[in-house]
Amino acid sequence: MRLAVTGATGFVGGAVCRAATAEGWRVSAFGRRAEADPRHVGGAAYRPWDIGAAKLADPPEVDAVVHCAASATDTGVAREVWRTNLLGTHHVLASFPECRIVHVSSASVYDPYRPTVRAKEHEAPVDRYLNAYAAAKAAAEQLVLAIAPDAVVLRPHAVYGAGDTTLLPRLLQNVRGTRLLVPGTGRVLVSMTEVGGLARACLLAATAEPGWPRVFNIADSAPVPIDWALRGLLASAGVRVRPVYVPARVLSPFARLFPRGRLNRYVISQFAVERTLDITAAIDRLGYRPAPTAFPAR
């Protein structure tokens, strides 16, 4: 199998490269950095490519592309987020017009204004989002599905694991002394996605028989309470802090006043209400085999 991976120097893209090379696939890795650590990309051949700038010059011949590159920020400059997440996706599609595209999207495309309770894939996209990241991700999904008839879209939520550059670092921004400030009560359920499981789902999607459905939620085998998940993440990283919960109604006025603050409306929507996914389609159609959420010590 010949595979191209965008965002290969990132958390998810690196995991996909390592999983594919471990299977004996021939992998071409791409990322914005000038160079990549060979261990991070599993020894794959690496080339720098800013997907938001232009199509790829002289693309390799591959059977499939796993598109992981994204601007994963809830407070970034909207122009740059759209440039990478939508225009960049257009450039990926234009660079590999004859290939199976596996587009790694996000569960942020579900309705942020109400709880996501065992959401099924047809429930997104929606009309309104809280930030450019979610809106651009939803638009990129629609672009992929419209242009690439053989494409597969994966929607993970709260991706975690060794080498995490997004979820845990964001949490640590809200640490004050020995306390982690968290919106909500900590009792609501959340679907987590272990990065190795997501990487395996990407390989399954790259080799799946064409057909419907083409959009799949990806998560661990069962949702967990947010408080349990946060304590597990912190303990696995050796961080000695405890979550302290602040009612969403107390934070909401400040979030409206400071939309790019660390406890903004998007963050509140992710922690204060349930965010769980139905993964039945991925299990039945892709052969995805999820594992329980676990946080081994690093």
PDB file of N, CA and C in Angstrom, residues 145-185:
ATOM      1  N   LEU A 145     -16.324  15.616   0.609  1.00  0.00           N
ATOM      2  CA  LEU A 145     -17.395  14.703   0.198  1.00  0.00           C
ATOM      3  C   LEU A 145     -17.973  15.079  -1.162  1.00  0.00           C
ATOM      4  N   ALA A 146     -17.925  16.377  -1.505  1.00  0.00           N
ATOM      5  CA  ALA A 146     -18.465  16.814  -2.801  1.00  0.00           C
ATOM      6  C   ALA A 146     -17.515  16.516  -3.950  1.00  0.00           C
ATOM      7  N   ILE A 147     -16.212  16.644  -3.706  1.00  0.00           N
ATOM      8  CA  ILE A 147     -15.230  16.539  -4.797  1.00  0.00           C
ATOM      9  C   ILE A 147     -14.683  15.126  -4.953  1.00  0.00           C
ATOM     10  N   ALA A 148     -14.485  14.420  -3.849  1.00  0.00           N
ATOM     11  CA  ALA A 148     -13.847  13.097  -3.892  1.00  0.00           C
ATOM     12  C   ALA A 148     -14.882  12.015  -3.614  1.00  0.00           C
ATOM     13  N   PRO A 149     -15.416  11.381  -4.638  1.00  0.00           N
ATOM     14  CA  PRO A 149     -16.520  10.428  -4.441  1.00  0.00           C
ATOM     15  C   PRO A 149     -16.146   9.198  -3.634  1.00  0.00           C
ATOM     16  N   ASP A 150     -14.857   8.915  -3.509  1.00  0.00           N
ATOM     17  CA  ASP A 150     -14.403   7.739  -2.777  1.00  0.00           C
ATOM     18  C   ASP A 150     -13.861   8.095  -1.391  1.00  0.00           C
ATOM     19  N   ALA A 151     -14.051   9.346  -0.966  1.00  0.00           N
ATOM     20  CA  ALA A 151     -13.443   9.818   0.272  1.00  0.00           C
ATOM     21  C   ALA A 151     -14.130   9.240   1.511  1.00  0.00           C
ATOM     22  N   VAL A 152     -13.375   9.221   2.607  1.00  0.00           N
ATOM     23  CA  VAL A 152     -13.890   8.820   3.917  1.00  0.00           C
ATOM     24  C   VAL A 152     -13.539   9.929   4.896  1.00  0.00           C
ATOM     25  N   VAL A 153     -14.506  10.319   5.726  1.00  0.00           N
ATOM     26  CA  VAL A 153     -14.308  11.347   6.744  1.00  0.00           C
ATOM     27  C   VAL A 153     -14.385  10.700   8.121  1.00  0.00           C
ATOM     28  N   LEU A 154     -13.398  10.985   8.964  1.00  0.00           N
ATOM     29  CA  LEU A 154     -13.384  10.464  10.331  1.00  0.00           C
ATOM     30  C   LEU A 154     -13.528  11.626  11.309  1.00  0.00           C
ATOM     31  N   ARG A 155     -14.366  11.422  12.334  1.00  0.00           N
ATOM     32  CA  ARG A 155     -14.611  12.462  13.336  1.00  0.00           C
ATOM     33  C   ARG A 155     -14.213  11.964  14.727  1.00  0.00           C
ATOM     34  N   PRO A 156     -12.981  12.170  15.138  1.00  0.00           N
ATOM     35  CA  PRO A 156     -12.581  11.826  16.502  1.00  0.00           C
ATOM     36  C   PRO A 156     -12.941  12.940  17.478  1.00  0.00           C
ATOM     37  N   HIS A 157     -12.907  12.614  18.759  1.00  0.00           N
ATOM     38  CA  HIS A 157     -13.130  13.633  19.790  1.00  0.00           C
ATOM     39  C   HIS A 157     -12.119  13.455  20.911  1.00  0.00           C
ATOM     40  N   ALA A 158     -11.523  14.566  21.353  1.00  0.00           N
ATOM     41  CA  ALA A 158     -10.608  14.577  22.497  1.00  0.00           C
ATOM     42  C   ALA A 158      -9.504  13.528  22.327  1.00  0.00           C
ATOM     43  N   VAL A 159      -8.679  13.717  21.312  1.00  0.00           N
ATOM     44  CA  VAL A 159      -7.612  12.750  21.009  1.00  0.00           C
ATOM     45  C   VAL A 159      -6.500  12.892  22.047  1.00  0.00           C
ATOM     46  N   TYR A 160      -6.071  11.775  22.601  1.00  0.00           N
ATOM     47  CA  TYR A 160      -5.066  11.789  23.665  1.00  0.00           C
ATOM     48  C   TYR A 160      -4.063  10.662  23.425  1.00  0.00           C
ATOM     49  N   GLY A 161      -2.973  10.687  24.187  1.00  0.00           N
ATOM     50  CA  GLY A 161      -1.971   9.639  24.087  1.00  0.00           C
ATOM     51  C   GLY A 161      -0.571  10.208  24.181  1.00  0.00           C
ATOM     52  N   ALA A 162       0.418   9.327  24.123  1.00  0.00           N
ATOM     53  CA  ALA A 162       1.814   9.749  24.212  1.00  0.00           C
ATOM     54  C   ALA A 162       2.153  10.696  23.071  1.00  0.00           C
ATOM     55  N   GLY A 163       2.792  11.815  23.404  1.00  0.00           N
ATOM     56  CA  GLY A 163       3.149  12.799  22.394  1.00  0.00           C
ATOM     57  C   GLY A 163       2.076  13.837  22.125  1.00  0.00           C
ATOM     58  N   ASP A 164       1.013  13.860  22.935  1.00  0.00           N
ATOM     59  CA  ASP A 164      -0.084  14.806  22.775  1.00  0.00           C
ATOM     60  C   ASP A 164       0.441  16.243  22.775  1.00  0.00           C
ATOM     61  N   THR A 165       0.133  16.970  21.718  1.00  0.00           N
ATOM     62  CA  THR A 165       0.555  18.365  21.610  1.00  0.00           C
ATOM     63  C   THR A 165      -0.619  19.337  21.688  1.00  0.00           C
ATOM     64  N   THR A 166      -1.817  18.824  21.926  1.00  0.00           N
ATOM     65  CA  THR A 166      -2.993  19.688  21.891  1.00  0.00           C
ATOM     66  C   THR A 166      -3.822  19.614  23.167  1.00  0.00           C
ATOM     67  N   LEU A 167      -4.375  18.443  23.481  1.00  0.00           N
ATOM     68  CA  LEU A 167      -5.351  18.338  24.560  1.00  0.00           C
ATOM     69  C   LEU A 167      -4.741  18.670  25.920  1.00  0.00           C
ATOM     70  N   LEU A 168      -3.702  17.932  26.314  1.00  0.00           N
ATOM     71  CA  LEU A 168      -3.097  18.167  27.625  1.00  0.00           C
ATOM     72  C   LEU A 168      -2.467  19.554  27.735  1.00  0.00           C
ATOM     73  N   PRO A 169      -1.707  20.023  26.730  1.00  0.00           N
ATOM     74  CA  PRO A 169      -1.170  21.389  26.841  1.00  0.00           C
ATOM     75  C   PRO A 169      -2.250  22.445  27.020  1.00  0.00           C
ATOM     76  N   ARG A 170      -3.396  22.281  26.357  1.00  0.00           N
ATOM     77  CA  ARG A 170      -4.484  23.242  26.546  1.00  0.00           C
ATOM     78  C   ARG A 170      -5.001  23.209  27.973  1.00  0.00           C
ATOM     79  N   LEU A 171      -5.130  22.013  28.518  1.00  0.00           N
ATOM     80  CA  LEU A 171      -5.587  21.899  29.903  1.00  0.00           C
ATOM     81  C   LEU A 171      -4.630  22.611  30.852  1.00  0.00           C
ATOM     82  N   LEU A 172      -3.352  22.408  30.643  1.00  0.00           N
ATOM     83  CA  LEU A 172      -2.360  22.972  31.556  1.00  0.00           C
ATOM     84  C   LEU A 172      -2.339  24.496  31.521  1.00  0.00           C
ATOM     85  N   GLN A 173      -2.869  25.098  30.467  1.00  0.00           N
ATOM     86  CA  GLN A 173      -2.949  26.561  30.424  1.00  0.00           C
ATOM     87  C   GLN A 173      -3.874  27.110  31.497  1.00  0.00           C
ATOM     88  N   ASN A 174      -4.811  26.279  31.974  1.00  0.00           N
ATOM     89  CA  ASN A 174      -5.777  26.721  32.973  1.00  0.00           C
ATOM     90  C   ASN A 174      -5.409  26.300  34.389  1.00  0.00           C
ATOM     91  N   VAL A 175      -4.178  25.838  34.572  1.00  0.00           N
ATOM     92  CA  VAL A 175      -3.722  25.471  35.913  1.00  0.00           C
ATOM     93  C   VAL A 175      -3.359  26.742  36.686  1.00  0.00           C
ATOM     94  N   ARG A 176      -3.871  26.829  37.901  1.00  0.00           N
ATOM     95  CA  ARG A 176      -3.546  27.922  38.804  1.00  0.00           C
ATOM     96  C   ARG A 176      -3.046  27.313  40.102  1.00  0.00           C
ATOM     97  N   GLY A 177      -1.733  27.317  40.288  1.00  0.00           N
ATOM     98  CA  GLY A 177      -1.166  26.682  41.468  1.00  0.00           C
ATOM     99  C   GLY A 177      -1.328  25.176  41.392  1.00  0.00           C
ATOM    100  N   THR A 178      -2.109  24.630  42.305  1.00  0.00           N
ATOM    101  CA  THR A 178      -2.376  23.185  42.323  1.00  0.00           C
ATOM    102  C   THR A 178      -3.773  22.875  41.822  1.00  0.00           C
ATOM    103  N   ARG A 179      -4.418  23.835  41.166  1.00  0.00           N
ATOM    104  CA  ARG A 179      -5.800  23.642  40.722  1.00  0.00           C
ATOM    105  C   ARG A 179      -5.917  23.827  39.212  1.00  0.00           C
ATOM    106  N   LEU A 180      -6.750  23.014  38.610  1.00  0.00           N
ATOM    107  CA  LEU A 180      -7.100  23.150  37.194  1.00  0.00           C
ATOM    108  C   LEU A 180      -8.530  23.645  37.112  1.00  0.00           C
ATOM    109  N   LEU A 181      -8.731  24.843  36.599  1.00  0.00           N
ATOM    110  CA  LEU A 181     -10.066  25.414  36.482  1.00  0.00           C
ATOM    111  C   LEU A 181     -10.788  24.814  35.288  1.00  0.00           C
ATOM    112  N   VAL A 182     -11.978  24.253  35.538  1.00  0.00           N
ATOM    113  CA  VAL A 182     -12.727  23.552  34.495  1.00  0.00           C
ATOM    114  C   VAL A 182     -14.183  24.012  34.526  1.00  0.00           C
ATOM    115  N   PRO A 183     -14.763  24.363  33.373  1.00  0.00           N
ATOM    116  CA  PRO A 183     -16.187  24.713  33.347  1.00  0.00           C
ATOM    117  C   PRO A 183     -17.062  23.491  33.622  1.00  0.00           C
ATOM    118  N   GLY A 184     -18.197  23.708  34.282  1.00  0.00           N
ATOM    119  CA  GLY A 184     -19.166  22.634  34.489  1.00  0.00           C
ATOM    120  C   GLY A 184     -19.054  21.975  35.842  1.00  0.00           C
ATOM    121  N   THR A 185     -19.455  20.704  35.887  1.00  0.00           N
ATOM    122  CA  THR A 185     -19.508  19.959  37.146  1.00  0.00           C
ATOM    123  C   THR A 185     -18.539  18.785  37.190  1.00  0.00           C
TER     124      THR A 185
END
